[in-house]
Amino acid sequence: LIRTAGSAFPWLRALGASAMGCSSSKRRQRGRSACHQAASNNSTVSILIRSSSGLRDADFASGGVSDPYVVVRVGPCGSRWDDKLASQGCGSMEWRSEEVWDTADPIWNFAFRAIVHPRLARDGWELHIRVYDKDLMSADDLLGEVVVSSHMLGKHPDEAMDYVLSDPKTAGAAGSVSIMVGPRVDDILFEQLHWDFHEAGEGMSESVARQLLVRMAAYLTPNPTYWSNLASMLRVWSTPVTAEADPSSEWFRRRTVDQETGEDKYSWAGPDDGERSVMLTGHEGVTRRLASLADRLGTTSACGMVRKRGFLGPLKVNSILWQAKPWRGVATSAPVEAHKMLRELWVSMFSTGEKWSQDMLATRAREFFDSRDVIHVPDDTSAWVARVLHEICLGIKLTEDESHEFVRFQRRALTLAVLPEPLANRALVKWLAAKDAVLK
């Protein structure tokens, strides 16, 4: 990806521009129709919060230095911090970087795109930047803030400039923050990705590859909430489960358990904007929801009012691997007509008979367990399933190395399948995928 990125920047800028749209949550409903009508007139501004320096040590009591992160809000000139979350335009009005641990001089290279409504472009807008120290045991400390107008930013396009942070307690200087706006932000982002790929080297894990791609996708799409949650989920899903801890289960429980009562509600307002989606993690809740929908689900693709389209669990599936179909989804969300068409094929592939039997599966399982002293879950078990299914469905006997390679391909395919549509549908990503470069 990065070797070819030098010539791809203009393409990526075009992709990002085509990705921009209007995304209002219920929290910002006032003026929604006008916002949608003006969506085509919105302008997109690429913004980079590059770094900060000279921050105060907020962790001095524990003998450490600060763990800074930056939060940025966009709104009309002169508006208050809280007012910038109101409906001043289309899309998110707040962006948050990751923490950089133990430093007074963090380098974030935090890039995002602000969608500016024509009214804001006419009357003027501003960045309100706050730098916080991440605290695990108490509320995060505000280290400094600064407000920069679009007029001021327009004086140094494509050039980073330091702005002095103000200490909220003393109103004195509290370090500085480096800001840049303009098309070159694309280049800075991909230069950083290039460095990250280079640092990871040939042994880069799939989890690192996924995180880098998520960062790119989050920059090119107008829904940072979904991509931020997706990046967080990918990190915990990539963490091994041990006898002492199950990171993915713990991650969901932090979001579904009532902090006051300790009761697990088995419901999370995510991964999309908290007021536009809900994820049910308990069997009872799912059963009740399906029962409440009743006939609204319908019996065919034509008669139902409620449909499940293009999702694989919480992941939005694009069309790069699942090509356009009437239902725009995968097998589990296909209409009844499609299931009828596919069932004959499935029956022919999986029916008991010459191809497989319970004794055959038992034999393959014994061979699997007897051939090793240590079993890596899920890598070894997934590879074994791939070998058995290839043998049954296709008459192909994979070697163990080939089955592991197939499982790796499946995981790469999943990452490609959940890239944002503007990336997945363009020739650039398809070309990179054909070259087997996008995830290697």
CSV table of C-alpha atoms in Angstrom, one decimal:
chain,number,residue,atom,x,y,z
A,1,LEU,CA,0.0,0.0,0.0
A,2,ILE,CA,2.6,2.5,1.0
A,3,ARG,CA,5.1,1.8,-1.8
A,4,THR,CA,2.4,2.9,-4.2
A,5,ALA,CA,0.9,5.6,-2.1
A,6,GLY,CA,3.2,8.4,-3.5
A,7,SER,CA,1.3,8.4,-6.8
A,8,ALA,CA,-2.0,7.5,-5.1
A,9,PHE,CA,-2.5,10.7,-3.0
A,10,PRO,CA,-4.6,12.5,-5.6
A,11,TRP,CA,-6.8,9.4,-6.0
A,12,LEU,CA,-7.2,9.2,-2.3
A,13,ARG,CA,-8.1,12.8,-2.0
A,14,ALA,CA,-10.8,12.2,-4.7
A,15,LEU,CA,-12.0,9.1,-2.8
A,16,GLY,CA,-12.2,11.1,0.4
A,17,ALA,CA,-14.1,13.9,-1.2
A,18,SER,CA,-16.7,11.5,-2.7
A,19,ALA,CA,-17.0,9.8,0.8
A,20,MET,CA,-18.2,13.0,2.5
A,21,GLY,CA,-21.9,13.2,3.2
A,22,CYS,CA,-24.3,14.4,5.8
A,23,SER,CA,-24.6,12.4,9.0
A,24,SER,CA,-26.9,13.8,11.6
A,25,SER,CA,-27.8,11.9,14.8
A,26,LYS,CA,-31.0,12.3,16.8
A,27,ARG,CA,-29.0,14.6,19.2
A,28,ARG,CA,-28.7,17.1,16.3
A,29,GLN,CA,-32.1,16.9,14.7
A,30,ARG,CA,-32.9,20.6,14.5
A,31,GLY,CA,-32.5,21.8,10.9
A,32,ARG,CA,-31.9,18.2,9.7
A,33,SER,CA,-33.9,18.6,6.4
A,34,ALA,CA,-32.1,21.9,5.6
A,35,CYS,CA,-28.8,20.2,6.4
A,36,HIS,CA,-29.6,17.3,4.0
A,37,GLN,CA,-30.6,19.7,1.3
A,38,ALA,CA,-27.4,21.6,1.6
A,39,ALA,CA,-25.2,18.5,1.9
A,40,SER,CA,-23.9,18.8,-1.7
A,41,ASN,CA,-22.8,22.4,-0.9
A,42,ASN,CA,-20.8,21.5,2.2
A,43,SER,CA,-17.1,22.0,2.1
A,44,THR,CA,-14.5,19.6,3.6
A,45,VAL,CA,-11.5,20.8,5.5
A,46,SER,CA,-8.5,18.5,6.2
A,47,ILE,CA,-7.0,19.2,9.6
A,48,LEU,CA,-3.9,17.9,11.3
A,49,ILE,CA,-3.1,18.3,15.0
A,50,ARG,CA,0.5,17.3,14.6
A,51,SER,CA,2.0,17.6,18.1
A,52,SER,CA,2.3,19.6,21.3
A,53,SER,CA,5.2,20.7,23.4
A,54,GLY,CA,6.0,22.1,26.8
A,55,LEU,CA,2.9,20.6,28.6
A,56,ARG,CA,2.9,20.6,32.3
A,57,ASP,CA,3.4,17.4,34.3
A,58,ALA,CA,-0.1,16.5,35.6
A,59,ASP,CA,1.1,13.2,37.1
A,60,PHE,CA,3.8,14.6,39.4
A,61,ALA,CA,2.1,13.0,42.4
A,62,SER,CA,2.6,9.5,41.0
A,63,GLY,CA,6.2,10.3,39.9
A,64,GLY,CA,5.3,10.2,36.2
A,65,VAL,CA,4.7,12.7,33.4
A,66,SER,CA,1.5,13.4,31.6
A,67,ASP,CA,-0.3,11.1,29.1
A,68,PRO,CA,-1.7,13.7,26.7
A,69,TYR,CA,-4.5,13.4,24.2
A,70,VAL,CA,-6.3,16.1,22.2
A,71,VAL,CA,-10.0,16.8,21.7
A,72,VAL,CA,-11.1,19.1,18.9
A,73,ARG,CA,-14.4,20.8,18.3
A,74,VAL,CA,-15.5,22.9,15.4
A,75,GLY,CA,-18.2,25.6,15.5
A,76,PRO,CA,-19.1,29.2,14.8
A,77,CYS,CA,-16.6,31.9,15.8
A,78,GLY,CA,-17.2,33.0,19.3
A,79,SER,CA,-19.2,29.9,20.3
A,80,ARG,CA,-18.6,28.2,23.7
A,81,TRP,CA,-17.1,24.7,24.0
A,82,ASP,CA,-20.4,23.1,24.8
A,83,ASP,CA,-22.3,24.9,22.1
A,84,LYS,CA,-20.0,23.4,19.4
A,85,LEU,CA,-21.7,20.1,19.9
A,86,ALA,CA,-25.0,21.6,18.8
A,87,SER,CA,-26.2,21.3,15.2
A,88,GLN,CA,-23.9,23.9,13.5
A,89,GLY,CA,-23.5,21.8,10.3
A,90,CYS,CA,-23.4,18.3,9.0
A,91,GLY,CA,-21.4,15.4,10.5
A,92,SER,CA,-19.5,15.1,13.8
A,93,MET,CA,-18.3,18.3,15.5
A,94,GLU,CA,-15.8,16.6,17.8
A,95,TRP,CA,-12.7,14.5,17.3
A,96,ARG,CA,-10.4,12.8,19.8
A,97,SER,CA,-6.9,11.5,19.4
A,98,GLU,CA,-5.3,8.5,21.1
A,99,GLU,CA,-3.2,9.1,24.2
A,100,VAL,CA,0.6,9.3,24.1
A,101,TRP,CA,2.0,7.9,27.3
A,102,ASP,CA,4.6,9.5,29.6
A,103,THR,CA,5.6,12.7,27.7
A,104,ALA,CA,5.3,16.4,27.9
A,105,ASP,CA,5.9,16.7,24.1
A,106,PRO,CA,3.5,14.3,22.4
A,107,ILE,CA,3.4,13.7,18.6
A,108,TRP,CA,-0.1,12.7,17.5
A,109,ASN,CA,-0.2,13.3,13.8
A,110,PHE,CA,-3.9,13.2,14.4
A,111,ALA,CA,-5.8,13.9,11.1
A,112,PHE,CA,-9.5,14.3,10.5
A,113,ARG,CA,-11.9,16.0,8.1
A,114,ALA,CA,-14.4,18.6,9.2
A,115,ILE,CA,-17.5,19.0,7.1
A,116,VAL,CA,-18.3,22.7,7.1
A,117,HIS,CA,-21.9,23.8,6.3
A,118,PRO,CA,-22.2,26.8,3.9
A,119,ARG,CA,-23.5,29.0,6.7
A,120,LEU,CA,-20.3,28.3,8.7
A,121,ALA,CA,-18.1,28.9,5.7
A,122,ARG,CA,-19.9,32.2,5.1
A,123,ASP,CA,-19.9,33.5,8.7
A,124,GLY,CA,-16.6,32.0,9.9
A,125,TRP,CA,-15.8,29.0,12.0
A,126,GLU,CA,-13.1,28.1,14.5
A,127,LEU,CA,-11.2,25.2,16.0
A,128,HIS,CA,-11.5,24.8,19.8
A,129,ILE,CA,-8.6,22.6,20.9
A,130,ARG,CA,-8.2,21.1,24.4
A,131,VAL,CA,-5.3,18.9,25.5
A,132,TYR,CA,-6.0,16.5,28.4
A,133,ASP,CA,-3.9,14.2,30.6
A,134,LYS,CA,-5.4,10.7,30.7
A,135,ASP,CA,-5.9,9.5,34.3
A,136,LEU,CA,-6.9,5.9,35.1
A,137,MET,CA,-7.9,6.6,38.7
A,138,SER,CA,-9.6,10.0,38.4
A,139,ALA,CA,-11.1,12.5,36.0
A,140,ASP,CA,-8.8,13.6,33.2
A,141,ASP,CA,-6.9,16.9,33.7
A,142,LEU,CA,-7.3,19.7,31.3
A,143,LEU,CA,-3.7,20.8,30.5
A,144,GLY,CA,-4.4,23.7,28.1
A,145,GLU,CA,-6.7,25.0,25.3
A,146,VAL,CA,-6.7,27.3,22.4
A,147,VAL,CA,-9.2,28.7,19.9
A,148,VAL,CA,-8.1,29.3,16.3
A,149,SER,CA,-10.3,30.9,13.7
A,150,SER,CA,-10.6,29.7,10.1
A,151,HIS,CA,-9.3,33.1,9.0
A,152,MET,CA,-6.1,32.6,11.0
A,153,LEU,CA,-5.7,29.0,9.7
A,154,GLY,CA,-6.2,30.3,6.2
A,155,LYS,CA,-3.0,32.3,6.5
A,156,HIS,CA,-0.8,29.2,6.5
A,157,PRO,CA,-2.4,26.5,4.3
A,158,ASP,CA,-0.4,23.3,4.1
A,159,GLU,CA,2.1,24.6,6.7
A,160,ALA,CA,2.2,23.6,10.4
A,161,MET,CA,2.2,26.5,12.9
A,162,ASP,CA,2.5,26.5,16.6
A,163,TYR,CA,-0.3,28.1,18.7
A,164,VAL,CA,0.1,28.8,22.4
A,165,LEU,CA,-2.1,26.9,24.8
A,166,SER,CA,-3.7,28.7,27.7
A,167,ASP,CA,-3.8,27.2,31.2
A,168,PRO,CA,-7.4,27.1,32.3
A,169,LYS,CA,-6.5,27.8,35.9
A,170,THR,CA,-4.0,30.6,35.6
A,171,ALA,CA,-4.8,31.9,32.0
A,172,GLY,CA,-1.0,31.8,31.4
A,173,ALA,CA,0.9,29.9,28.7
A,174,ALA,CA,0.7,26.1,29.0
A,175,GLY,CA,2.8,24.9,26.1
A,176,SER,CA,1.9,24.9,22.4
A,177,VAL,CA,0.1,22.8,19.8
A,178,SER,CA,1.1,22.5,16.1
A,179,ILE,CA,-1.8,22.7,13.6
A,180,MET,CA,-2.0,22.4,9.8
A,181,VAL,CA,-4.9,22.6,7.4
A,182,GLY,CA,-5.0,21.9,3.7
A,183,PRO,CA,-4.6,19.2,1.1
A,184,ARG,CA,-1.1,18.2,2.3
A,185,VAL,CA,-2.7,16.7,5.4
A,186,ASP,CA,-3.3,13.7,3.2
A,187,ASP,CA,0.4,13.4,2.6
A,188,ILE,CA,1.3,13.7,6.3
A,189,LEU,CA,-1.2,11.0,7.2
A,190,PHE,CA,0.2,8.5,4.7
A,191,GLU,CA,3.8,9.4,5.5
A,192,GLN,CA,3.0,8.4,9.1
A,193,LEU,CA,1.3,5.2,7.9
A,194,HIS,CA,4.4,4.6,5.8
A,195,TRP,CA,6.6,4.9,8.9
A,196,ASP,CA,4.3,2.6,10.9
A,197,PHE,CA,4.4,0.0,8.2
A,198,HIS,CA,8.2,0.3,8.0
A,199,GLU,CA,8.6,0.1,11.8
A,200,ALA,CA,6.4,-3.0,11.9
A,201,GLY,CA,8.5,-4.7,9.2
A,202,GLU,CA,7.8,-8.1,7.6
A,203,GLY,CA,6.6,-9.5,10.9
A,204,MET,CA,3.7,-7.0,11.2
A,205,SER,CA,0.7,-8.6,12.8
A,206,GLU,CA,-2.7,-8.6,11.2
A,207,SER,CA,-4.0,-6.6,14.2
A,208,VAL,CA,-1.5,-3.8,13.4
A,209,ALA,CA,-2.5,-3.9,9.7
A,210,ARG,CA,-6.2,-3.7,10.7
A,211,GLN,CA,-5.5,-0.7,13.0
A,212,LEU,CA,-3.6,1.1,10.3
A,213,LEU,CA,-6.4,0.6,7.7
A,214,VAL,CA,-9.0,1.7,10.2
A,215,ARG,CA,-7.0,4.9,10.8
A,216,MET,CA,-7.0,5.5,7.0
A,217,ALA,CA,-10.7,4.7,6.7
A,218,ALA,CA,-11.6,6.9,9.7
A,219,TYR,CA,-10.0,9.8,8.0
A,220,LEU,CA,-11.7,9.3,4.7
A,221,THR,CA,-15.2,8.8,6.0
A,222,PRO,CA,-17.6,11.1,7.8
A,223,ASN,CA,-18.4,8.8,10.8
A,224,PRO,CA,-15.6,8.8,13.3
A,225,THR,CA,-17.8,7.3,16.0
A,226,TYR,CA,-18.2,4.0,14.1
A,227,TRP,CA,-14.6,3.7,13.1
A,228,SER,CA,-13.3,4.6,16.5
A,229,ASN,CA,-15.4,1.9,18.1
A,230,LEU,CA,-14.4,-0.5,15.3
A,231,ALA,CA,-10.7,0.2,15.9
A,232,SER,CA,-11.2,-0.5,19.6
A,233,MET,CA,-13.1,-3.7,19.0
A,234,LEU,CA,-10.4,-4.9,16.6
A,235,ARG,CA,-7.7,-4.4,19.2
A,236,VAL,CA,-9.5,-6.5,21.8
A,237,TRP,CA,-10.5,-9.2,19.3
A,238,SER,CA,-6.9,-9.5,18.4
A,239,THR,CA,-5.9,-10.0,22.0
A,240,PRO,CA,-5.5,-13.7,23.0
A,241,VAL,CA,-8.0,-15.2,25.4
A,242,THR,CA,-6.4,-16.7,28.5
A,243,ALA,CA,-7.7,-18.7,31.5
A,244,GLU,CA,-7.5,-15.4,33.5
A,245,ALA,CA,-9.1,-13.0,31.0
A,246,ASP,CA,-11.3,-12.7,28.0
A,247,PRO,CA,-10.6,-9.2,26.6
A,248,SER,CA,-13.5,-9.1,24.1
A,249,SER,CA,-16.1,-10.1,26.7
A,250,GLU,CA,-14.7,-7.6,29.2
A,251,TRP,CA,-14.8,-4.9,26.6
A,252,PHE,CA,-18.5,-5.4,25.9
A,253,ARG,CA,-19.3,-5.8,29.6
A,254,ARG,CA,-17.8,-2.3,30.3
A,255,ARG,CA,-20.5,-1.0,27.9
A,256,THR,CA,-23.4,-3.2,28.8
A,257,VAL,CA,-23.2,-3.3,32.7
A,258,ASP,CA,-25.0,-0.6,34.6
A,259,GLN,CA,-22.2,1.1,36.6
A,260,GLU,CA,-24.5,1.9,39.6
A,261,THR,CA,-26.3,-1.4,40.0
A,262,GLY,CA,-23.8,-3.8,38.4
A,263,GLU,CA,-26.6,-5.3,36.4
A,264,ASP,CA,-25.7,-6.5,32.9
A,265,LYS,CA,-28.3,-4.9,30.5
A,266,TYR,CA,-26.9,-6.9,27.5
A,267,SER,CA,-27.4,-3.8,25.4
A,268,TRP,CA,-24.9,-1.2,24.0
A,269,ALA,CA,-25.7,2.0,22.1
A,270,GLY,CA,-23.1,1.3,19.4
A,271,PRO,CA,-21.0,0.7,17.4
A,272,ASP,CA,-22.5,3.6,15.3
A,273,ASP,CA,-23.5,6.9,16.8
A,274,GLY,CA,-25.0,6.1,20.2
A,275,GLU,CA,-28.5,7.4,19.3
A,276,ARG,CA,-28.6,5.7,15.9
A,277,SER,CA,-27.8,2.1,16.7
A,278,VAL,CA,-28.1,-0.5,19.5
A,279,MET,CA,-26.3,-3.8,19.8
A,280,LEU,CA,-28.0,-6.6,21.8
A,281,THR,CA,-25.5,-9.0,23.4
A,282,GLY,CA,-28.0,-11.3,25.2
A,283,HIS,CA,-30.1,-14.1,23.8
A,284,GLU,CA,-33.2,-13.0,25.8
A,285,GLY,CA,-33.0,-9.5,24.5
A,286,VAL,CA,-32.6,-10.6,20.9
A,287,THR,CA,-35.5,-13.0,21.2
A,288,ARG,CA,-37.8,-10.2,22.5
A,289,ARG,CA,-36.7,-7.8,19.8
A,290,LEU,CA,-37.4,-10.3,17.0
A,291,ALA,CA,-40.8,-11.2,18.6
A,292,SER,CA,-41.7,-7.5,18.8
A,293,LEU,CA,-41.0,-7.1,15.1
A,294,ALA,CA,-43.3,-10.0,14.2
A,295,ASP,CA,-44.8,-9.6,10.8
A,296,ARG,CA,-42.8,-6.5,10.0
A,297,LEU,CA,-39.9,-8.8,9.2
A,298,GLY,CA,-41.9,-10.3,6.4
A,299,THR,CA,-41.4,-13.6,4.6
A,300,THR,CA,-39.7,-12.5,1.5
A,301,SER,CA,-37.4,-9.7,0.4
A,302,ALA,CA,-40.4,-7.8,-1.0
A,303,CYS,CA,-42.9,-7.8,1.9
A,304,GLY,CA,-40.8,-7.0,5.0
A,305,MET,CA,-40.6,-3.5,6.5
A,306,VAL,CA,-37.5,-4.4,8.5
A,307,ARG,CA,-34.4,-5.8,6.9
A,308,LYS,CA,-30.8,-6.6,7.9
A,309,ARG,CA,-28.6,-5.3,5.2
A,310,GLY,CA,-24.9,-5.5,4.6
A,311,PHE,CA,-23.8,-6.2,8.2
A,312,LEU,CA,-21.6,-9.0,9.5
A,313,GLY,CA,-22.2,-8.8,13.2
A,314,PRO,CA,-21.5,-5.1,14.0
A,315,LEU,CA,-19.4,-4.6,10.9
A,316,LYS,CA,-20.7,-2.8,7.8
A,317,VAL,CA,-19.9,-4.9,4.8
A,318,ASN,CA,-19.0,-3.2,1.5
A,319,SER,CA,-19.4,-4.5,-2.0
A,320,ILE,CA,-15.8,-5.3,-2.8
A,321,LEU,CA,-16.2,-8.9,-1.9
A,322,TRP,CA,-20.0,-9.1,-1.7
A,323,GLN,CA,-21.0,-7.8,-5.0
A,324,ALA,CA,-24.3,-5.8,-5.6
A,325,LYS,CA,-27.4,-8.0,-5.0
A,326,PRO,CA,-31.0,-7.0,-4.6
A,327,TRP,CA,-30.6,-7.4,-0.8
A,328,ARG,CA,-27.1,-5.9,-0.6
A,329,GLY,CA,-26.1,-8.3,2.1
A,330,VAL,CA,-24.5,-11.7,3.0
A,331,ALA,CA,-26.0,-15.1,3.3
A,332,THR,CA,-27.5,-14.6,6.8
A,333,SER,CA,-29.3,-11.4,5.7
A,334,ALA,CA,-30.4,-12.7,2.2
A,335,PRO,CA,-34.1,-12.9,1.5
A,336,VAL,CA,-36.1,-16.2,1.5
A,337,GLU,CA,-35.9,-16.5,-2.3
A,338,ALA,CA,-32.1,-16.4,-2.2
A,339,HIS,CA,-32.0,-19.1,0.5
A,340,LYS,CA,-34.3,-21.3,-1.6
A,341,MET,CA,-31.9,-20.9,-4.5
A,342,LEU,CA,-28.8,-21.6,-2.5
A,343,ARG,CA,-30.2,-24.5,-0.4
A,344,GLU,CA,-30.0,-27.0,-3.2
A,345,LEU,CA,-26.4,-26.1,-3.7
A,346,TRP,CA,-25.7,-26.5,0.1
A,347,VAL,CA,-27.5,-29.8,0.3
A,348,SER,CA,-25.5,-31.2,-2.6
A,349,MET,CA,-22.3,-30.1,-0.9
A,350,PHE,CA,-23.0,-31.1,2.7
A,351,SER,CA,-25.5,-34.0,2.6
A,352,THR,CA,-24.2,-37.2,4.1
A,353,GLY,CA,-23.2,-39.9,1.7
A,354,GLU,CA,-20.0,-40.5,-0.2
A,355,LYS,CA,-18.5,-37.1,0.7
A,356,TRP,CA,-18.6,-37.4,4.5
A,357,SER,CA,-20.0,-39.3,7.4
A,358,GLN,CA,-19.8,-38.9,11.2
A,359,ASP,CA,-17.1,-41.7,11.3
A,360,MET,CA,-15.0,-39.7,8.7
A,361,LEU,CA,-15.3,-36.5,10.9
A,362,ALA,CA,-14.4,-38.5,14.0
A,363,THR,CA,-11.3,-39.9,12.2
A,364,ARG,CA,-10.2,-36.5,11.1
A,365,ALA,CA,-10.7,-35.1,14.6
A,366,ARG,CA,-8.6,-38.0,16.2
A,367,GLU,CA,-5.8,-37.4,13.6
A,368,PHE,CA,-5.9,-33.7,14.5
A,369,PHE,CA,-5.6,-34.2,18.3
A,370,ASP,CA,-3.1,-37.1,18.1
A,371,SER,CA,-0.7,-35.1,15.9
A,372,ARG,CA,0.1,-32.4,18.3
A,373,ASP,CA,0.9,-31.7,22.0
A,374,VAL,CA,-0.2,-28.1,21.9
A,375,ILE,CA,-3.3,-26.6,20.2
A,376,HIS,CA,-3.5,-22.9,19.4
A,377,VAL,CA,-7.1,-21.7,19.5
A,378,PRO,CA,-8.5,-20.5,17.2
A,379,ASP,CA,-5.6,-20.7,14.6
A,380,ASP,CA,-5.1,-24.5,14.6
A,381,THR,CA,-8.8,-25.3,15.0
A,382,SER,CA,-9.8,-22.9,12.2
A,383,ALA,CA,-7.2,-24.4,9.9
A,384,TRP,CA,-8.5,-27.9,10.7
A,385,VAL,CA,-12.1,-26.9,9.8
A,386,ALA,CA,-10.8,-25.4,6.5
A,387,ARG,CA,-9.0,-28.7,5.7
A,388,VAL,CA,-12.2,-30.8,6.4
A,389,LEU,CA,-14.5,-28.5,4.4
A,390,HIS,CA,-12.1,-28.4,1.4
A,391,GLU,CA,-12.0,-32.1,1.4
A,392,ILE,CA,-15.8,-32.5,1.6
A,393,CYS,CA,-16.9,-29.7,-0.7
A,394,LEU,CA,-14.2,-29.5,-3.3
A,395,GLY,CA,-12.4,-32.8,-3.0
A,396,ILE,CA,-9.1,-31.0,-2.2
A,397,LYS,CA,-6.8,-32.2,0.5
A,398,LEU,CA,-4.9,-29.2,1.8
A,399,THR,CA,-1.7,-29.5,3.7
A,400,GLU,CA,-1.5,-28.0,7.2
A,401,ASP,CA,0.5,-25.0,5.8
A,402,GLU,CA,-2.0,-24.5,3.0
A,403,SER,CA,-5.0,-24.5,5.5
A,404,HIS,CA,-3.3,-21.9,7.7
A,405,GLU,CA,-2.7,-19.8,4.6
A,406,PHE,CA,-6.4,-20.1,3.7
A,407,VAL,CA,-7.4,-18.9,7.2
A,408,ARG,CA,-5.0,-15.9,6.9
A,409,PHE,CA,-6.7,-15.2,3.6
A,410,GLN,CA,-10.1,-15.3,5.2
A,411,ARG,CA,-9.0,-12.7,7.8
A,412,ARG,CA,-7.5,-10.5,5.2
A,413,ALA,CA,-10.7,-10.8,3.2
A,414,LEU,CA,-12.7,-9.8,6.3
A,415,THR,CA,-10.6,-6.6,6.7
A,416,LEU,CA,-11.2,-5.7,3.0
A,417,ALA,CA,-14.9,-6.5,3.4
A,418,VAL,CA,-15.4,-3.9,6.1
A,419,LEU,CA,-13.5,-1.0,4.5
A,420,PRO,CA,-15.7,2.0,3.8
A,421,GLU,CA,-17.6,1.9,0.5
A,422,PRO,CA,-15.8,4.8,-1.1
A,423,LEU,CA,-12.5,2.9,-0.7
A,424,ALA,CA,-13.8,-0.5,-1.6
A,425,ASN,CA,-15.7,0.5,-4.8
A,426,ARG,CA,-12.8,2.4,-6.4
A,427,ALA,CA,-10.2,0.9,-8.7
A,428,LEU,CA,-7.4,1.9,-6.4
A,429,VAL,CA,-8.2,-0.5,-3.6
A,430,LYS,CA,-9.2,-3.3,-6.1
A,431,TRP,CA,-5.9,-2.9,-7.8
A,432,LEU,CA,-4.0,-3.0,-4.5
A,433,ALA,CA,-6.0,-6.1,-3.5
A,434,ALA,CA,-5.1,-7.8,-6.8
A,435,LYS,CA,-1.5,-7.0,-6.2
A,436,ASP,CA,-1.9,-8.6,-2.7
A,437,ALA,CA,-0.3,-5.4,-1.3
A,438,VAL,CA,-3.2,-3.9,0.7
A,439,LEU,CA,-2.7,-6.2,3.7
A,440,LYS,CA,0.8,-7.7,3.3
